[in-house]
mmCIF file of C-alpha atoms in Angstrom:
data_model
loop_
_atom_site.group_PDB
_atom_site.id
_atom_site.type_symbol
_atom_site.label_atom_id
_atom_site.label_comp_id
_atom_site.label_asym_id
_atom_site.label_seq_id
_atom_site.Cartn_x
_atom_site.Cartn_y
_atom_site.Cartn_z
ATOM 1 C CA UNK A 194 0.000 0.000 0.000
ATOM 2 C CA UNK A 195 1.286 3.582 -1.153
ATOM 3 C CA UNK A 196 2.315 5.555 2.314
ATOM 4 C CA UNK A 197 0.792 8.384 2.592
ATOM 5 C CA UNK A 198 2.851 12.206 3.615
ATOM 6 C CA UNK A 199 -0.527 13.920 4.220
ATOM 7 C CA UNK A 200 0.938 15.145 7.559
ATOM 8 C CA UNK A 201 -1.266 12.440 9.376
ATOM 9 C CA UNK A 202 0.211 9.909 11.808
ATOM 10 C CA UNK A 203 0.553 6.566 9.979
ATOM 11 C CA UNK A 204 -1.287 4.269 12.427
ATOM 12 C CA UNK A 205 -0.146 0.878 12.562
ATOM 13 C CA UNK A 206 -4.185 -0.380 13.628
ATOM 14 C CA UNK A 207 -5.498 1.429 10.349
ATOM 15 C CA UNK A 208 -6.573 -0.474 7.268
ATOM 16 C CA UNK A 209 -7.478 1.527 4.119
ATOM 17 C CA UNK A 210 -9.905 -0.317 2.187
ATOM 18 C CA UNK A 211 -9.090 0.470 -1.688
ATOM 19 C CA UNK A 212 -9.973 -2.206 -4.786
ATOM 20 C CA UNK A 213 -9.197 -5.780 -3.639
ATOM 21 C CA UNK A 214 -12.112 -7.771 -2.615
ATOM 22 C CA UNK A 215 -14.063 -7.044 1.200
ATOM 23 C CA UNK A 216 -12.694 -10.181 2.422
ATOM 24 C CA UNK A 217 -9.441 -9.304 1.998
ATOM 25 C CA UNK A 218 -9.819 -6.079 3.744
ATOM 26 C CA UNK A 219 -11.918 -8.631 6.784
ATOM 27 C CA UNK A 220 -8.323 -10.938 6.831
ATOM 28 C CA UNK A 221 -6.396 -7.274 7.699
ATOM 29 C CA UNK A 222 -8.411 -6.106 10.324
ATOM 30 C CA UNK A 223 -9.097 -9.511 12.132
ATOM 31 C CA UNK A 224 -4.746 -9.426 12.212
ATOM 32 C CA UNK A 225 -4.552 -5.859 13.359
ATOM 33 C CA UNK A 226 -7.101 -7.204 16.007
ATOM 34 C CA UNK A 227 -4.718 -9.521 17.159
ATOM 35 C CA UNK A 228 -1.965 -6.558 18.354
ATOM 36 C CA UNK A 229 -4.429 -4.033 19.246
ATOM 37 C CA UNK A 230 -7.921 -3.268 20.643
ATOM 38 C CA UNK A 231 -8.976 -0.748 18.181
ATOM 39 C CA UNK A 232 -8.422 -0.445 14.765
ATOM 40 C CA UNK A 233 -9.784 2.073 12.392
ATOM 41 C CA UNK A 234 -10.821 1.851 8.785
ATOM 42 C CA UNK A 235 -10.785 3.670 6.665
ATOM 43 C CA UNK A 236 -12.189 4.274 2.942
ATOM 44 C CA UNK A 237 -12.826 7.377 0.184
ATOM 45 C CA UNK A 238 -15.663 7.246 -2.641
ATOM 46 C CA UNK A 239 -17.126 4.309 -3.598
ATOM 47 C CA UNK A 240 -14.482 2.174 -1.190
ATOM 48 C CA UNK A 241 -16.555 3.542 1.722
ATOM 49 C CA UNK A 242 -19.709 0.556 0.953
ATOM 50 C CA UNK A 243 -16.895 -1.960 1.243
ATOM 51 C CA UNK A 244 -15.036 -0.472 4.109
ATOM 52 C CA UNK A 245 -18.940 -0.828 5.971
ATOM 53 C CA UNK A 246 -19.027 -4.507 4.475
ATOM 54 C CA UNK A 247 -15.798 -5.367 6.135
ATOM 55 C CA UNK A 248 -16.000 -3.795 9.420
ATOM 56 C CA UNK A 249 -20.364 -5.506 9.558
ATOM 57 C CA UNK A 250 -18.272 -9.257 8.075
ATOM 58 C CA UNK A 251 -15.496 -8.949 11.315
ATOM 59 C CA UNK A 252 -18.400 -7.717 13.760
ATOM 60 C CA UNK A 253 -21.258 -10.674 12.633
ATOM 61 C CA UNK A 254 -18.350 -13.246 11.931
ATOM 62 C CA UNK A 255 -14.950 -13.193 13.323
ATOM 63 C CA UNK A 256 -14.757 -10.468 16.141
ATOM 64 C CA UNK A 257 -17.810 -10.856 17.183
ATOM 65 C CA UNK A 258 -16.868 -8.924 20.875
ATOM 66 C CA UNK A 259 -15.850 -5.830 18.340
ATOM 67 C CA UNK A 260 -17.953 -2.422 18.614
ATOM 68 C CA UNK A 261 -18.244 0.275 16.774
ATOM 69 C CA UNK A 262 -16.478 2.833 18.844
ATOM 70 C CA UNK A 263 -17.194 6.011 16.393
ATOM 71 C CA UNK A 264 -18.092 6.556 12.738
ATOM 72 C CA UNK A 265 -16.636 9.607 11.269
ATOM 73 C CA UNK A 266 -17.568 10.957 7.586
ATOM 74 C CA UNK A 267 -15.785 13.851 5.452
ATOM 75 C CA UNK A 268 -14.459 15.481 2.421
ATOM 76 C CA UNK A 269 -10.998 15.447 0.925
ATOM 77 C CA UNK A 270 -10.188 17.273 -1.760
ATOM 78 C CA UNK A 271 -7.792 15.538 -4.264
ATOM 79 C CA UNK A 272 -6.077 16.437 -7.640
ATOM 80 C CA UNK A 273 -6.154 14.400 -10.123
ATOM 81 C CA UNK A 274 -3.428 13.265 -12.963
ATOM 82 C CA UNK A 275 -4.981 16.547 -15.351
ATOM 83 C CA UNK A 276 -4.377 18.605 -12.278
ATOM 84 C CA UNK A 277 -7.750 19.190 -11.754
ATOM 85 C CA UNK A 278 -9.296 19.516 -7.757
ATOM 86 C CA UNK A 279 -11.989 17.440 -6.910
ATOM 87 C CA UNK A 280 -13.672 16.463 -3.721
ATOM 88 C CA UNK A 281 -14.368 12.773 -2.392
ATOM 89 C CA UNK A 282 -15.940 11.696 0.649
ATOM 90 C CA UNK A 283 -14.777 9.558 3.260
ATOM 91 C CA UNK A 284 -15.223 7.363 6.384
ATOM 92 C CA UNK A 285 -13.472 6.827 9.193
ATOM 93 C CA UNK A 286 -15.110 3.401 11.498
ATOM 94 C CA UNK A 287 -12.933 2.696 14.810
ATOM 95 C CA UNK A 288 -14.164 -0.813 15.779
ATOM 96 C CA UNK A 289 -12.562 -2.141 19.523
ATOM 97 C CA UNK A 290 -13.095 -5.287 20.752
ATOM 98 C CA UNK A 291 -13.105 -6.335 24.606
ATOM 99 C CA UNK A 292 -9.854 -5.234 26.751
ATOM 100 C CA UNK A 293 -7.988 -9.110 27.301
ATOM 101 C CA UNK B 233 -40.577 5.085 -4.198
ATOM 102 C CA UNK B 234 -41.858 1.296 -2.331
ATOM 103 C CA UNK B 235 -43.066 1.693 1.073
ATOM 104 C CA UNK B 236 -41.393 -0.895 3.518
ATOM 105 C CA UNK B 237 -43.373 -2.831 5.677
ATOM 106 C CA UNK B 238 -40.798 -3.310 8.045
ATOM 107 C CA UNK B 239 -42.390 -2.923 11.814
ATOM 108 C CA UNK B 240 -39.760 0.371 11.685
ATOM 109 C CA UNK B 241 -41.934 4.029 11.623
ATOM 110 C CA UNK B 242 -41.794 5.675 8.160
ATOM 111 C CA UNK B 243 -40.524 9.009 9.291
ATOM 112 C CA UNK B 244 -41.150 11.635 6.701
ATOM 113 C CA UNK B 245 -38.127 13.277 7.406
ATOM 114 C CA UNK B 246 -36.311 10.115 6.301
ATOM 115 C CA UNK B 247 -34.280 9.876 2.799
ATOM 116 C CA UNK B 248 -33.341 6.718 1.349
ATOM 117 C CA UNK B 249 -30.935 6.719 -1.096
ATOM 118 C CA UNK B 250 -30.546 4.504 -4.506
ATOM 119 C CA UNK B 251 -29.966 4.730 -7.739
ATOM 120 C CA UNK B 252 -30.165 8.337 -8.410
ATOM 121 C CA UNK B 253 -27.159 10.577 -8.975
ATOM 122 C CA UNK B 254 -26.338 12.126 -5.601
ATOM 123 C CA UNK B 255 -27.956 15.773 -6.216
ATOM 124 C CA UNK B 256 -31.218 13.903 -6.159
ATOM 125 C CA UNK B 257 -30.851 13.360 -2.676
ATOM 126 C CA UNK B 258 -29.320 16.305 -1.931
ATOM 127 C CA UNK B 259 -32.227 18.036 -2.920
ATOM 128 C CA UNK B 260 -34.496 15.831 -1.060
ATOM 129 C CA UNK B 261 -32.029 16.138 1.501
ATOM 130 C CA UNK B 262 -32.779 20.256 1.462
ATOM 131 C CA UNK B 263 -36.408 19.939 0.905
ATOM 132 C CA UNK B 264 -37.214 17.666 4.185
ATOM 133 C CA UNK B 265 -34.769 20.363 6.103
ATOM 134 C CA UNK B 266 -37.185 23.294 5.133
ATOM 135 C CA UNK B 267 -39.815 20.780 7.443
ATOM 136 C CA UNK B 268 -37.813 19.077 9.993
ATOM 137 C CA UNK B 269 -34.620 19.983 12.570
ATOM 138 C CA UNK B 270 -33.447 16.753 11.372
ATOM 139 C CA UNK B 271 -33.140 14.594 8.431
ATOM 140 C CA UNK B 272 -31.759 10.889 8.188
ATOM 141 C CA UNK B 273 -29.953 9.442 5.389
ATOM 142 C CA UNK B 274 -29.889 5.873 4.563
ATOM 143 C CA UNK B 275 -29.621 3.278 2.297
ATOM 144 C CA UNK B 276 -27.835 -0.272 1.796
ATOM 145 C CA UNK B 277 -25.159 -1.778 -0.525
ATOM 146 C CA UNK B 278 -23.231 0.099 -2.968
ATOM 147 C CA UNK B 279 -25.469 3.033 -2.339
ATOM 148 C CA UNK B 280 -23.737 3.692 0.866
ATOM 149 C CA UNK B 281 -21.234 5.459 -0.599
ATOM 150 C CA UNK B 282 -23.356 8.049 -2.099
ATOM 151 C CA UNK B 283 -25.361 8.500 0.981
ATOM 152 C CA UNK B 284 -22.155 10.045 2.410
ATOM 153 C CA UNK B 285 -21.828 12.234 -0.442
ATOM 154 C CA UNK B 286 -25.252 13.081 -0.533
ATOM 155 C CA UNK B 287 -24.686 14.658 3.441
ATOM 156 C CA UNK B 288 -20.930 15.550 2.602
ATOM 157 C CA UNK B 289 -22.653 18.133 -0.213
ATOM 158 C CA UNK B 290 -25.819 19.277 1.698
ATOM 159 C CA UNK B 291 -23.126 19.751 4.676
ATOM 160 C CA UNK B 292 -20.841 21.852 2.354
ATOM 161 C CA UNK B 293 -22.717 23.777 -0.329
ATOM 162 C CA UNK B 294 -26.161 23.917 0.711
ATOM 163 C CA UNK B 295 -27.100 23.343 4.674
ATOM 164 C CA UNK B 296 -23.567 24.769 5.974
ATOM 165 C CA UNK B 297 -24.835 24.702 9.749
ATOM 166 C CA UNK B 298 -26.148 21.421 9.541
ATOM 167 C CA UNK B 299 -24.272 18.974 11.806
ATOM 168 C CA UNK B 300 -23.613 14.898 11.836
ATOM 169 C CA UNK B 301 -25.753 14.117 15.122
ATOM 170 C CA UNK B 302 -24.999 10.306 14.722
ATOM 171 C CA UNK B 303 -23.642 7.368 12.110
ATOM 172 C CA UNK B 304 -24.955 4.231 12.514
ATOM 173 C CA UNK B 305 -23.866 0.840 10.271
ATOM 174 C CA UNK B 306 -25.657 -2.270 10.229
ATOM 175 C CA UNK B 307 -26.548 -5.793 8.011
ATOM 176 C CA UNK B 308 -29.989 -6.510 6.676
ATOM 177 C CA UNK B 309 -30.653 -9.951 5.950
ATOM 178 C CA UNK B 310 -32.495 -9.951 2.884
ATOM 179 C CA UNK B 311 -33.979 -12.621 0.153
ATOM 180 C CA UNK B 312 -33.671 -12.242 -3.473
ATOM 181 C CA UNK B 313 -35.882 -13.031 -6.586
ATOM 182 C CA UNK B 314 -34.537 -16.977 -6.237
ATOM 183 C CA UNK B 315 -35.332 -16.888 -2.985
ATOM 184 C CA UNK B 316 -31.742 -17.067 -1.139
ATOM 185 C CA UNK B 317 -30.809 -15.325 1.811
ATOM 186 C CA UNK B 318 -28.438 -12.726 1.918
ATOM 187 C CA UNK B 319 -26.279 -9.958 3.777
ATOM 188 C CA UNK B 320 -26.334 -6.147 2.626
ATOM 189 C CA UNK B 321 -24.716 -3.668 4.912
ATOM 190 C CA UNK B 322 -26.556 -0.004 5.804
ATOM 191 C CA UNK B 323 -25.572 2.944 7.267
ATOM 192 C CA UNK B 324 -28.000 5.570 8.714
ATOM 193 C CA UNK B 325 -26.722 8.978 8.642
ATOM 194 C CA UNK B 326 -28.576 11.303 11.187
ATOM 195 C CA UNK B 327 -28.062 15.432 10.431
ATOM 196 C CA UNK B 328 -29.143 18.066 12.486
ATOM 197 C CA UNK B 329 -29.359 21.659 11.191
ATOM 198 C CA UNK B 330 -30.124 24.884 13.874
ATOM 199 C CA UNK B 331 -33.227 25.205 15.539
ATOM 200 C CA UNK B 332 -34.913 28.129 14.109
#
């Protein structure tokens, strides 16, 4: 996955959900689960359904103790290869799951 | 558009989102705000991505003192035209905009 220099703090508990398939996405934050009790994921344009698919898959399936701590939703603006500015929308979900 | 016989309250000041382009929505997004302190967004699947655009624009451009009271995600259990069972995820978007 490209890093990112957008001045945020590269979590090690995020996932960014992108093009693969949800399940893949699932497989990542079931791992990050295993080092941490929150993970966030995250998801821009039409990646934000599947970053809901995958955090509703871990909850019903394979976390099953994991809550949804917070939904966040926004707008990034972007340029594009022409060099044109556009806006997309985002999503932020922080799932935790029980203290051990 | 269908009316759901779901147990759940049809609240007028309720948009679902679907197949539309996003200003659609917007619009009815605007309209139900003229009536209501609050409006909620929702809708299942792939349109969950343009419910968040749908409230990212009426947040930006048109209702720019409406607020993001609450986010909720869930999984409806649904059955298709064969008759299988299935998963689709939702999201509920809840804005608030200024009491008057």
């Amino acid at each position: 996955m490209a890093k990112e220099t957008t001045g945020e703090k590269a979590d090690e508990n995020t996932v960014f959900v992108g093009n693969k398939p949800a399940m893949s996405y699932v497989l990542a934050i079931v791992t990050q689960f295993k080092n941490s009790d929150e993970v966030v994921i995250k998801a821009r344009g039409r990646a934000i359904s599947k970053a809901v698919d995958a955090a509703e898959i871990t909850r019903n399936k394979f976390v099953t103790d994991a809550k949804i701590k917070d939904i966040k939703i926004g707008t990034d603006s972007v340029v594009n290869e022409e060099g044109n500015n556009f806006n997309v929308s985002s999503i932020e979900i922080y799932l935790t799951a029980g203290k051990k």
